[in-house]
């Protein structure tokens, strides 16, 4: 049994956000972190490993320095890493990103009991599209917004968060789950884990490694294969100063004057 976790390295938006003249984020000028929801996805996979002995594989698509993030996740307990990296993949939108990640999951190989984990959403692209799109491309059932996972003999029982409640679902494996922060508390790296992580296997999947997958066509990956691109990126206009009201009757008067009630 395998737990395959898709993890994205993102700019640390808690610090100063660098913006290019065209209004897009200057990723190269910012420190990077592991996408927060993805740490919950990794933790869920590690808990499953403790319960079942499954193998935990962390996968990222990104530039070569993203290897550092994979090593950190191996120091937390993941067994191996896959870095999907190549010029051909650059400029991918969510459609192309999910094509490539789905091909990487295919290359790793999906067995009947396997689970693909994703975070719900990345804090930079912010679309929450990649997990569901990977599931579609792999023809897998998916459950989003997962807050609890129980392994059963015939699949999983998972709890998902709704706006005003929860839903419990049975899902057959192989399946894809997108995880949110309510699922668990991610563990830290351990000292032995830090020593061991550089001895753990890390595969690099470049274009040549994935090109035989039917999902990988030159017109379905990279900038050329991206049907969407950012047309304009801008902050909302700054709101004017607010007004303090002394009483409800004053507020009702103002709303009346403006013909709002
Ligand atoms: C319209 C549009 C155009 C874009 N154009 C470009 C462009 O030209 N150049 C460019 O560099 N970027 C571009 N991007 C950004 C790029 O598409 C996204 O960073 C990428 O597709 C992931 O989408 P997201 O950040 O919204 O992830 P989400 O869908 O919010 O992420 C959900 C989950 O998917 C998984 N995931 C997402 N990305 C990865 C990854 N790389 N590796 C492993 N797991 C992952 C993680 O588990 C993550 O938690 C564009 C994005 C959009 C919306």
CSV table of C-alpha atoms and ligand atoms in Angstrom, one decimal:
chain,number,residue,atom,x,y,z
A,1,UNK,CA,0.0,0.0,0.0
A,2,UNK,CA,1.2,3.5,-0.9
A,3,UNK,CA,0.3,7.0,0.3
A,4,UNK,CA,1.4,9.4,-2.5
A,5,UNK,CA,1.4,13.0,-1.3
A,6,UNK,CA,1.5,16.0,-3.7
A,7,UNK,CA,3.3,18.9,-2.0
A,8,UNK,CA,3.9,22.3,-3.4
A,9,UNK,CA,6.7,24.7,-2.4
A,10,UNK,CA,5.2,28.2,-2.1
A,11,UNK,CA,6.5,31.7,-1.4
A,12,UNK,CA,6.2,32.7,2.2
A,13,UNK,CA,3.5,35.3,2.1
A,14,UNK,CA,3.8,36.0,5.9
A,15,UNK,CA,6.9,38.0,5.1
A,16,UNK,CA,7.2,40.8,2.6
A,17,UNK,CA,5.4,40.0,-0.7
A,18,UNK,CA,7.6,41.0,-3.6
A,19,UNK,CA,5.6,42.1,-6.7
A,20,UNK,CA,6.9,42.5,-10.2
A,21,UNK,CA,6.1,45.6,-12.3
A,22,UNK,CA,3.4,43.6,-14.2
A,23,UNK,CA,1.6,42.9,-10.9
A,24,UNK,CA,2.5,39.2,-10.5
A,25,UNK,CA,4.3,37.8,-7.5
A,26,UNK,CA,8.1,37.8,-7.8
A,27,UNK,CA,8.5,34.2,-6.5
A,28,UNK,CA,12.3,34.2,-7.0
A,29,UNK,CA,12.7,37.2,-4.6
A,30,UNK,CA,10.8,35.5,-1.7
A,31,UNK,CA,11.6,32.8,0.8
A,32,UNK,CA,9.8,29.5,0.3
A,33,UNK,CA,7.8,27.3,2.6
A,34,UNK,CA,5.9,24.1,2.2
A,35,UNK,CA,2.3,24.9,1.4
A,36,UNK,CA,0.5,24.7,4.8
A,37,UNK,CA,-2.4,22.3,3.8
A,38,UNK,CA,0.2,20.0,2.3
A,39,UNK,CA,1.8,19.5,5.7
A,40,UNK,CA,-1.5,18.2,6.9
A,41,UNK,CA,-1.7,15.9,3.9
A,42,UNK,CA,1.8,14.6,4.7
A,43,UNK,CA,0.9,14.1,8.4
A,44,UNK,CA,-2.2,12.1,7.4
A,45,UNK,CA,0.0,9.9,5.3
A,46,UNK,CA,2.5,9.4,8.1
A,47,UNK,CA,-0.3,8.4,10.5
A,48,UNK,CA,-1.5,5.9,7.9
A,49,UNK,CA,2.0,4.6,7.7
A,50,UNK,CA,2.0,4.1,11.5
A,51,UNK,CA,-1.3,2.2,11.3
A,52,UNK,CA,-0.7,0.1,8.2
A,53,UNK,CA,3.0,0.2,7.4
A,54,UNK,CA,2.3,1.8,4.0
A,55,UNK,CA,5.0,3.6,2.1
A,56,UNK,CA,4.8,7.4,2.0
A,57,UNK,CA,6.0,9.1,-1.2
A,58,UNK,CA,6.2,12.9,-1.4
A,59,UNK,CA,5.9,14.4,-4.9
A,60,UNK,CA,6.5,17.9,-6.0
A,61,UNK,CA,6.6,19.7,-9.3
A,62,UNK,CA,9.0,22.6,-9.1
A,63,UNK,CA,12.5,23.8,-9.8
A,64,UNK,CA,15.6,21.8,-8.6
A,65,UNK,CA,15.9,23.6,-5.2
A,66,UNK,CA,12.5,22.1,-4.3
A,67,UNK,CA,14.6,19.0,-3.4
A,68,UNK,CA,15.3,20.7,-0.1
A,69,UNK,CA,11.6,20.6,0.8
A,70,UNK,CA,11.3,16.9,-0.1
A,71,UNK,CA,14.3,16.1,2.1
A,72,UNK,CA,12.6,18.0,5.0
A,73,UNK,CA,9.5,15.9,4.5
A,74,UNK,CA,11.6,12.8,4.5
A,75,UNK,CA,13.1,14.0,7.8
A,76,UNK,CA,9.5,14.1,9.1
A,77,UNK,CA,9.1,10.4,8.1
A,78,UNK,CA,8.3,10.1,4.4
A,79,UNK,CA,10.1,7.2,2.8
A,80,UNK,CA,11.0,8.6,-0.6
A,81,UNK,CA,10.6,11.7,-2.8
A,82,UNK,CA,9.9,12.4,-6.4
A,83,UNK,CA,10.9,15.8,-7.9
A,84,UNK,CA,9.1,16.5,-11.2
A,85,UNK,CA,11.2,19.1,-12.9
A,86,UNK,CA,12.0,20.3,-16.4
A,87,UNK,CA,11.9,23.3,-18.6
A,88,UNK,CA,9.0,21.8,-20.6
A,89,UNK,CA,6.8,22.0,-17.5
A,90,UNK,CA,7.5,25.7,-16.8
A,91,UNK,CA,4.5,28.1,-17.1
A,92,UNK,CA,1.9,25.4,-16.5
A,93,UNK,CA,-1.5,26.6,-15.3
A,94,UNK,CA,-3.6,24.3,-13.1
A,95,UNK,CA,-4.8,22.2,-16.1
A,96,UNK,CA,-1.2,21.5,-17.2
A,97,UNK,CA,0.1,21.1,-13.6
A,98,UNK,CA,-2.5,18.4,-12.9
A,99,UNK,CA,-1.7,16.6,-16.2
A,100,UNK,CA,1.9,16.4,-15.2
A,101,UNK,CA,1.3,15.4,-11.6
A,102,UNK,CA,-1.2,12.7,-12.7
A,103,UNK,CA,1.4,11.3,-15.1
A,104,UNK,CA,4.0,11.3,-12.2
A,105,UNK,CA,1.5,9.4,-10.1
A,106,UNK,CA,0.9,6.9,-12.9
A,107,UNK,CA,4.7,6.4,-13.2
A,108,UNK,CA,5.0,5.8,-9.4
A,109,UNK,CA,2.1,3.3,-9.9
A,110,UNK,CA,-1.2,3.1,-8.2
A,111,UNK,CA,-2.3,-0.1,-6.5
A,112,UNK,CA,-5.8,-1.0,-5.4
A,113,UNK,CA,-5.4,0.2,-1.8
A,114,UNK,CA,-3.4,3.3,-2.6
A,115,UNK,CA,-4.3,6.9,-1.6
A,116,UNK,CA,-3.2,10.1,-3.3
A,117,UNK,CA,-3.2,13.0,-0.8
A,118,UNK,CA,-3.2,16.7,-1.7
A,119,UNK,CA,-3.7,19.9,0.2
A,120,UNK,CA,-7.0,21.6,-0.4
A,121,UNK,CA,-5.4,24.7,-1.7
A,122,UNK,CA,-2.0,26.4,-2.3
A,123,UNK,CA,-1.5,29.8,-0.7
A,124,UNK,CA,-0.1,31.3,-3.9
A,125,UNK,CA,-2.1,30.0,-6.9
A,126,UNK,CA,-5.1,29.7,-4.5
A,127,UNK,CA,-7.4,27.8,-6.9
A,128,UNK,CA,-7.9,24.5,-5.1
A,129,UNK,CA,-8.2,23.0,-8.6
A,130,UNK,CA,-5.1,20.8,-8.8
A,131,UNK,CA,-6.2,18.0,-6.4
A,132,UNK,CA,-9.7,17.5,-8.0
A,133,UNK,CA,-8.1,17.7,-11.5
A,134,UNK,CA,-5.5,15.0,-10.7
A,135,UNK,CA,-8.3,12.7,-9.5
A,136,UNK,CA,-10.3,13.3,-12.7
A,137,UNK,CA,-7.3,12.5,-14.9
A,138,UNK,CA,-6.6,9.4,-12.9
A,139,UNK,CA,-10.3,8.3,-13.0
A,140,UNK,CA,-10.2,8.1,-9.3
A,141,UNK,CA,-12.9,8.9,-6.7
A,142,UNK,CA,-12.1,12.0,-4.7
A,143,UNK,CA,-13.1,13.6,-1.4
A,144,UNK,CA,-12.3,17.2,-0.7
A,145,UNK,CA,-12.1,19.2,2.6
A,146,UNK,CA,-11.1,16.1,4.6
A,147,UNK,CA,-11.0,16.4,8.4
A,148,UNK,CA,-10.9,12.8,9.5
A,149,UNK,CA,-9.8,9.5,7.9
A,150,UNK,CA,-10.5,5.9,9.1
A,151,UNK,CA,-9.0,3.0,7.2
A,152,UNK,CA,-11.5,0.1,6.8
A,153,UNK,CA,-11.2,-3.4,5.3
A,154,UNK,CA,-13.1,-2.3,2.2
A,155,UNK,CA,-11.9,1.3,1.7
A,156,UNK,CA,-12.0,4.5,3.8
A,157,UNK,CA,-14.5,6.4,5.9
A,158,UNK,CA,-13.7,10.1,5.7
A,159,UNK,CA,-15.3,13.1,7.3
A,160,UNK,CA,-15.4,16.3,5.2
A,161,UNK,CA,-16.1,19.8,6.3
A,162,UNK,CA,-19.0,21.7,4.9
A,163,UNK,CA,-19.8,25.4,5.5
A,164,UNK,CA,-22.3,24.6,8.3
A,165,UNK,CA,-21.5,21.0,9.3
A,166,UNK,CA,-19.8,17.8,8.4
A,167,UNK,CA,-20.4,14.9,6.0
A,168,UNK,CA,-19.2,11.3,6.6
A,169,UNK,CA,-18.5,9.4,3.4
A,170,UNK,CA,-17.3,5.9,2.5
A,171,UNK,CA,-14.9,5.9,-0.4
A,172,UNK,CA,-13.3,3.0,-2.3
A,173,UNK,CA,-9.6,3.0,-2.9
A,174,UNK,CA,-7.6,4.0,-4.9
A,175,UNK,CA,-8.8,7.5,-4.2
A,176,UNK,CA,-7.6,11.1,-3.8
A,177,UNK,CA,-8.2,13.1,-0.7
A,178,UNK,CA,-7.7,16.9,-0.3
A,179,UNK,CA,-6.8,17.8,3.2
A,180,UNK,CA,-7.4,20.8,5.4
A,181,UNK,CA,-5.7,22.1,8.6
A,182,UNK,CA,-8.5,20.7,10.8
A,183,UNK,CA,-7.4,17.2,9.9
A,184,UNK,CA,-4.3,17.0,12.2
A,185,UNK,CA,-1.4,18.7,13.8
A,186,UNK,CA,1.7,18.2,11.5
A,187,UNK,CA,4.7,16.8,13.3
A,188,UNK,CA,8.2,18.3,13.3
A,189,UNK,CA,11.3,16.8,11.8
A,190,UNK,CA,13.0,14.4,14.2
A,191,UNK,CA,16.8,14.5,14.8
A,192,UNK,CA,17.3,10.9,13.6
A,193,UNK,CA,15.0,11.8,10.6
A,194,UNK,CA,17.3,14.7,9.7
A,195,UNK,CA,20.3,12.3,9.7
A,196,UNK,CA,18.4,9.7,7.6
A,197,UNK,CA,16.7,11.9,5.1
A,198,UNK,CA,19.8,12.3,2.8
A,199,UNK,CA,20.1,8.5,2.5
A,200,UNK,CA,16.5,8.1,1.4
A,201,UNK,CA,15.8,7.7,-2.3
A,202,UNK,CA,14.8,10.7,-4.4
A,203,UNK,CA,13.8,10.2,-8.1
A,204,UNK,CA,13.8,13.0,-10.6
A,205,UNK,CA,11.1,12.8,-13.2
A,206,UNK,CA,11.9,15.0,-16.2
A,207,UNK,CA,10.1,15.4,-19.5
A,208,UNK,CA,11.8,12.2,-20.9
A,209,UNK,CA,10.7,10.2,-17.8
A,210,UNK,CA,7.0,11.1,-18.3
A,211,UNK,CA,6.7,11.6,-22.1
A,212,UNK,CA,5.3,8.1,-22.8
A,213,UNK,CA,2.3,8.8,-20.6
A,214,UNK,CA,-0.7,9.6,-22.8
A,215,UNK,CA,-1.4,12.6,-20.6
A,216,UNK,CA,1.9,14.2,-21.6
A,217,UNK,CA,1.5,15.9,-25.0
A,218,UNK,CA,3.5,19.0,-25.9
A,219,UNK,CA,0.2,20.9,-26.2
A,220,UNK,CA,-1.1,19.8,-22.7
A,221,UNK,CA,1.8,20.8,-20.6
A,222,UNK,CA,3.9,24.0,-19.9
A,223,UNK,CA,3.0,27.4,-21.1
A,224,UNK,CA,1.8,26.1,-24.5
A,225,UNK,CA,-0.5,23.6,-22.9
A,226,UNK,CA,-2.0,26.0,-20.5
A,227,UNK,CA,-5.5,27.2,-21.6
A,228,UNK,CA,-5.6,29.9,-18.9
A,229,UNK,CA,-3.1,32.7,-18.1
A,230,UNK,CA,-3.2,35.6,-15.7
A,231,UNK,CA,-4.5,38.5,-17.6
A,232,UNK,CA,-4.3,41.1,-14.8
A,233,UNK,CA,-3.5,40.9,-11.1
A,234,UNK,CA,-4.4,43.8,-8.8
A,235,UNK,CA,-5.3,44.7,-5.2
A,236,UNK,CA,-8.9,45.9,-4.5
A,237,UNK,CA,-9.3,49.7,-4.2
A,238,UNK,CA,-8.7,51.0,-0.7
A,239,UNK,CA,-12.0,51.6,1.1
A,240,UNK,CA,-12.7,55.2,2.4
A,241,UNK,CA,-12.7,56.0,6.1
A,242,UNK,CA,-15.7,54.5,8.1
A,243,UNK,CA,-18.2,56.5,10.1
A,244,UNK,CA,-19.0,56.0,13.8
A,245,UNK,CA,-22.7,56.1,14.7
A,246,UNK,CA,-23.8,56.9,18.3
A,247,UNK,CA,-27.1,55.0,18.3
A,248,UNK,CA,-29.4,52.6,16.4
A,249,UNK,CA,-31.8,55.4,15.6
A,250,UNK,CA,-29.0,57.5,14.0
A,251,UNK,CA,-28.0,54.4,11.9
A,252,UNK,CA,-31.7,53.9,10.8
A,253,UNK,CA,-31.8,57.6,9.9
A,254,UNK,CA,-28.7,57.4,7.7
A,255,UNK,CA,-30.0,54.3,6.0
A,256,UNK,CA,-33.4,55.9,5.5
A,257,UNK,CA,-31.7,59.0,4.0
A,258,UNK,CA,-29.8,56.8,1.5
A,259,UNK,CA,-33.1,54.9,0.7
A,260,UNK,CA,-31.4,51.7,1.7
A,261,UNK,CA,-34.3,50.7,4.0
B,1,LIG,C1,-4.9,31.3,-14.6
B,1,LIG,C2,-3.5,30.8,-14.1
B,1,LIG,C3,-2.4,31.0,-14.9
B,1,LIG,C4,-1.1,30.6,-14.4
B,1,LIG,N1,0.0,30.8,-15.1
B,1,LIG,C5,1.2,30.5,-14.6
B,1,LIG,C6,2.3,30.7,-15.4
B,1,LIG,O1,2.3,31.2,-16.5
B,1,LIG,N2,3.5,30.3,-14.8
B,1,LIG,C7,3.6,29.8,-13.6
B,1,LIG,O2,4.7,29.5,-13.1
B,1,LIG,N3,2.5,29.5,-12.9
B,1,LIG,C8,1.3,29.9,-13.4
B,1,LIG,N4,0.2,29.7,-12.6
B,1,LIG,C9,0.3,29.1,-11.3
B,1,LIG,C10,0.2,27.6,-11.5
B,1,LIG,O3,-0.7,27.2,-12.4
B,1,LIG,C11,-0.1,27.0,-10.2
B,1,LIG,O4,0.9,27.4,-9.2
B,1,LIG,C12,-0.3,25.6,-10.2
B,1,LIG,O5,-1.0,25.1,-11.2
B,1,LIG,C13,-0.9,25.1,-8.9
B,1,LIG,O6,-2.2,25.7,-8.8
B,1,LIG,P1,-2.5,26.3,-7.4
B,1,LIG,O7,-1.4,27.0,-6.8
B,1,LIG,O8,-3.8,27.1,-7.5
B,1,LIG,O9,-2.8,25.0,-6.5
B,1,LIG,P2,-4.1,24.5,-5.8
B,1,LIG,O10,-5.0,23.8,-6.8
B,1,LIG,O11,-4.6,25.5,-4.9
B,1,LIG,O12,-3.3,23.3,-5.0
B,1,LIG,C14,-4.0,22.3,-4.4
B,1,LIG,C15,-3.0,21.2,-4.1
B,1,LIG,O13,-2.5,20.6,-5.3
B,1,LIG,C16,-1.2,20.2,-5.0
B,1,LIG,N5,-0.3,20.9,-5.9
B,1,LIG,C17,-0.5,22.1,-6.5
B,1,LIG,N6,0.6,22.4,-7.2
B,1,LIG,C18,1.5,21.5,-7.0
B,1,LIG,C19,2.9,21.3,-7.4
B,1,LIG,N7,3.5,22.1,-8.2
B,1,LIG,N8,3.5,20.2,-7.0
B,1,LIG,C20,2.9,19.3,-6.2
B,1,LIG,N9,1.7,19.4,-5.7
B,1,LIG,C21,1.0,20.5,-6.2
B,1,LIG,C22,-0.9,20.4,-3.5
B,1,LIG,O14,-1.3,19.3,-2.8
B,1,LIG,C23,-1.8,21.6,-3.2
B,1,LIG,O15,-2.2,21.7,-1.9
B,1,LIG,C24,-1.0,30.1,-13.1
B,1,LIG,C25,-2.2,29.9,-12.3
B,1,LIG,C26,-3.4,30.3,-12.8
B,1,LIG,C27,-4.7,30.1,-11.9
